[in-house]
Amino acid sequence: MREQGILKDQIEQGRQELSRLVDQYGIPSVKVLEQSMALDELINEYNRFTLGVNIKKKRFVVLKKT
């Protein structure tokens, strides 16, 4: 998995590219759809990464009734 900072940079680059493609081709374009899907994957990877980090930082304690 990529580092968090690298993912953030790639997401920002992906957003800029998506915006450029929308300006050039319009929303109903295969190129726009493909870039949007690629950006979604980066965002999902970032969310999995940050969620995993947050879960590891928290400690859950289960209390049993006796």
Tab-separated table of N, CA and C in Angstrom:
chain	number	residue	atom	x	y	z
A	1	MET	N	0.850	-1.193	0.000
A	1	MET	CA	0.000	0.000	0.000
A	1	MET	C	0.886	1.243	0.000
A	2	ARG	N	0.441	2.223	-0.702
A	2	ARG	CA	1.211	3.472	-0.799
A	2	ARG	C	1.107	4.280	0.487
A	3	GLU	N	2.077	5.132	0.698
A	3	GLU	CA	2.052	5.986	1.886
A	3	GLU	C	0.937	7.014	1.770
A	4	GLN	N	0.474	7.491	2.910
A	4	GLN	CA	-0.638	8.441	2.964
A	4	GLN	C	-0.334	9.717	2.180
A	5	GLY	N	0.851	10.261	2.323
A	5	GLY	CA	1.211	11.491	1.617
A	5	GLY	C	1.227	11.309	0.114
A	6	ILE	N	1.735	10.152	-0.329
A	6	ILE	CA	1.761	9.862	-1.765
A	6	ILE	C	0.340	9.735	-2.288
A	7	LEU	N	-0.505	9.056	-1.535
A	7	LEU	CA	-1.910	8.914	-1.955
A	7	LEU	C	-2.593	10.274	-2.059
A	8	LYS	N	-2.358	11.146	-1.092
A	8	LYS	CA	-2.959	12.484	-1.146
A	8	LYS	C	-2.533	13.226	-2.399
A	9	ASP	N	-1.243	13.146	-2.716
A	9	ASP	CA	-0.737	13.805	-3.926
A	9	ASP	C	-1.368	13.215	-5.183
A	10	GLN	N	-1.476	11.896	-5.227
A	10	GLN	CA	-2.067	11.251	-6.394
A	10	GLN	C	-3.554	11.586	-6.530
A	11	ILE	N	-4.247	11.695	-5.414
A	11	ILE	CA	-5.664	12.083	-5.447
A	11	ILE	C	-5.798	13.500	-5.999
A	12	GLU	N	-4.957	14.397	-5.538
A	12	GLU	CA	-5.024	15.779	-6.032
A	12	GLU	C	-4.714	15.839	-7.523
A	13	GLN	N	-3.709	15.107	-7.963
A	13	GLN	CA	-3.389	15.067	-9.395
A	13	GLN	C	-4.547	14.467	-10.187
A	14	GLY	N	-5.168	13.437	-9.639
A	14	GLY	CA	-6.310	12.812	-10.291
A	14	GLY	C	-7.493	13.758	-10.407
A	15	ARG	N	-7.716	14.548	-9.382
A	15	ARG	CA	-8.798	15.542	-9.412
A	15	ARG	C	-8.541	16.604	-10.483
A	16	GLN	N	-7.301	17.050	-10.547
A	16	GLN	CA	-6.958	18.056	-11.554
A	16	GLN	C	-7.123	17.503	-12.964
A	17	GLU	N	-6.703	16.268	-13.156
A	17	GLU	CA	-6.846	15.641	-14.468
A	17	GLU	C	-8.320	15.445	-14.819
A	18	LEU	N	-9.123	15.051	-13.844
A	18	LEU	CA	-10.561	14.888	-14.076
A	18	LEU	C	-11.184	16.219	-14.490
A	19	SER	N	-10.827	17.274	-13.813
A	19	SER	CA	-11.344	18.602	-14.143
A	19	SER	C	-10.942	19.007	-15.557
A	20	ARG	N	-9.688	18.730	-15.910
A	20	ARG	CA	-9.203	19.064	-17.252
A	20	ARG	C	-9.978	18.282	-18.316
A	21	LEU	N	-10.207	16.998	-18.052
A	21	LEU	CA	-10.929	16.169	-19.012
A	21	LEU	C	-12.381	16.614	-19.165
A	22	VAL	N	-13.011	17.001	-18.059
A	22	VAL	CA	-14.394	17.503	-18.128
A	22	VAL	C	-14.439	18.765	-18.980
A	23	ASP	N	-13.476	19.658	-18.767
A	23	ASP	CA	-13.428	20.886	-19.564
A	23	ASP	C	-13.218	20.584	-21.051
A	24	GLN	N	-12.394	19.592	-21.328
A	24	GLN	CA	-12.048	19.283	-22.715
A	24	GLN	C	-13.119	18.460	-23.430
A	25	TYR	N	-13.685	17.443	-22.742
A	25	TYR	CA	-14.585	16.501	-23.410
A	25	TYR	C	-16.037	16.565	-22.951
A	26	GLY	N	-16.292	17.201	-21.820
A	26	GLY	CA	-17.640	17.203	-21.259
A	26	GLY	C	-17.847	15.978	-20.377
A	27	ILE	N	-18.880	16.050	-19.558
A	27	ILE	CA	-19.121	14.981	-18.592
A	27	ILE	C	-19.440	13.636	-19.251
A	28	PRO	N	-20.278	13.583	-20.283
A	28	PRO	CA	-20.607	12.262	-20.855
A	28	PRO	C	-19.521	11.740	-21.795
A	29	SER	N	-18.331	11.553	-21.271
A	29	SER	CA	-17.202	11.086	-22.064
A	29	SER	C	-16.606	9.845	-21.408
A	30	VAL	N	-16.194	8.882	-22.217
A	30	VAL	CA	-15.566	7.674	-21.696
A	30	VAL	C	-14.283	8.032	-20.948
A	31	LYS	N	-13.533	8.980	-21.458
A	31	LYS	CA	-12.283	9.387	-20.807
A	31	LYS	C	-12.554	9.960	-19.415
A	32	VAL	N	-13.617	10.745	-19.306
A	32	VAL	CA	-13.991	11.325	-18.005
A	32	VAL	C	-14.413	10.211	-17.050
A	33	LEU	N	-15.210	9.278	-17.548
A	33	LEU	CA	-15.660	8.162	-16.715
A	33	LEU	C	-14.481	7.330	-16.228
A	34	GLU	N	-13.557	7.031	-17.112
A	34	GLU	CA	-12.384	6.243	-16.723
A	34	GLU	C	-11.544	6.962	-15.674
A	35	GLN	N	-11.352	8.270	-15.841
A	35	GLN	CA	-10.580	9.033	-14.860
A	35	GLN	C	-11.322	9.110	-13.532
A	36	SER	N	-12.630	9.249	-13.595
A	36	SER	CA	-13.427	9.291	-12.378
A	36	SER	C	-13.315	7.971	-11.614
A	37	MET	N	-13.339	6.868	-12.339
A	37	MET	CA	-13.209	5.553	-11.703
A	37	MET	C	-11.817	5.369	-11.100
A	38	ALA	N	-10.791	5.835	-11.785
A	38	ALA	CA	-9.430	5.753	-11.260
A	38	ALA	C	-9.300	6.596	-9.989
A	39	LEU	N	-9.908	7.769	-10.002
A	39	LEU	CA	-9.886	8.640	-8.826
A	39	LEU	C	-10.635	7.983	-7.667
A	40	ASP	N	-11.765	7.357	-7.962
A	40	ASP	CA	-12.508	6.630	-6.924
A	40	ASP	C	-11.637	5.569	-6.261
A	41	GLU	N	-10.874	4.843	-7.062
A	41	GLU	CA	-10.003	3.806	-6.517
A	41	GLU	C	-8.940	4.395	-5.589
A	42	LEU	N	-8.365	5.510	-5.991
A	42	LEU	CA	-7.376	6.170	-5.130
A	42	LEU	C	-8.005	6.619	-3.814
A	43	ILE	N	-9.190	7.197	-3.893
A	43	ILE	CA	-9.882	7.662	-2.682
A	43	ILE	C	-10.233	6.472	-1.795
A	44	ASN	N	-10.693	5.377	-2.403
A	44	ASN	CA	-11.003	4.176	-1.617
A	44	ASN	C	-9.757	3.633	-0.931
A	45	GLU	N	-8.643	3.617	-1.637
A	45	GLU	CA	-7.388	3.149	-1.046
A	45	GLU	C	-6.975	4.050	0.112
A	46	TYR	N	-7.119	5.357	-0.076
A	46	TYR	CA	-6.797	6.308	0.998
A	46	TYR	C	-7.688	6.063	2.213
A	47	ASN	N	-8.974	5.864	1.968
A	47	ASN	CA	-9.904	5.618	3.080
A	47	ASN	C	-9.582	4.313	3.799
A	48	ARG	N	-9.243	3.267	3.056
A	48	ARG	CA	-8.857	2.003	3.694
A	48	ARG	C	-7.598	2.204	4.536
A	49	PHE	N	-6.649	2.960	4.008
A	49	PHE	CA	-5.402	3.232	4.719
A	49	PHE	C	-5.672	3.995	6.013
A	50	THR	N	-6.428	5.078	5.922
A	50	THR	CA	-6.658	5.899	7.118
A	50	THR	C	-7.547	5.173	8.113
A	51	LEU	N	-8.513	4.406	7.647
A	51	LEU	CA	-9.360	3.637	8.561
A	51	LEU	C	-8.520	2.599	9.286
A	52	GLY	N	-7.638	1.931	8.571
A	52	GLY	CA	-6.763	0.938	9.183
A	52	GLY	C	-5.868	1.544	10.239
A	53	VAL	N	-5.340	2.719	9.981
A	53	VAL	CA	-4.487	3.410	10.948
A	53	VAL	C	-5.299	3.772	12.176
A	54	ASN	N	-6.513	4.281	11.984
A	54	ASN	CA	-7.348	4.677	13.118
A	54	ASN	C	-7.748	3.489	13.973
A	55	ILE	N	-8.025	2.361	13.334
A	55	ILE	CA	-8.399	1.167	14.102
A	55	ILE	C	-7.213	0.675	14.916
A	56	LYS	N	-6.014	0.713	14.339
A	56	LYS	CA	-4.834	0.250	15.059
A	56	LYS	C	-4.529	1.142	16.256
A	57	LYS	N	-4.858	2.423	16.182
A	57	LYS	CA	-4.572	3.344	17.279
A	57	LYS	C	-5.539	3.152	18.444
A	58	LYS	N	-6.744	2.670	18.165
A	58	LYS	CA	-7.745	2.501	19.204
A	58	LYS	C	-7.618	1.113	19.804
A	59	ARG	N	-7.866	1.048	21.070
A	59	ARG	CA	-7.884	-0.249	21.746
A	59	ARG	C	-9.304	-0.468	22.238
A	60	PHE	N	-9.832	-1.596	21.860
A	60	PHE	CA	-11.187	-1.922	22.265
A	60	PHE	C	-11.130	-2.872	23.451
A	61	VAL	N	-11.956	-2.586	24.427
A	61	VAL	CA	-12.031	-3.424	25.602
A	61	VAL	C	-13.436	-3.990	25.670
A	62	VAL	N	-13.515	-5.296	25.790
A	62	VAL	CA	-14.808	-5.948	25.890
A	62	VAL	C	-15.011	-6.323	27.349
A	63	LEU	N	-16.091	-5.850	27.907
A	63	LEU	CA	-16.411	-6.145	29.294
A	63	LEU	C	-17.447	-7.266	29.340
A	64	LYS	N	-17.189	-8.251	30.141
A	64	LYS	CA	-18.122	-9.362	30.271
A	64	LYS	C	-18.856	-9.236	31.589
A	65	LYS	N	-20.144	-9.492	31.528
A	65	LYS	CA	-20.921	-9.506	32.764
A	65	LYS	C	-20.725	-10.854	33.446
A	66	THR	N	-20.514	-10.822	34.765
A	66	THR	CA	-20.333	-12.066	35.491
A	66	THR	C	-21.392	-12.273	36.511
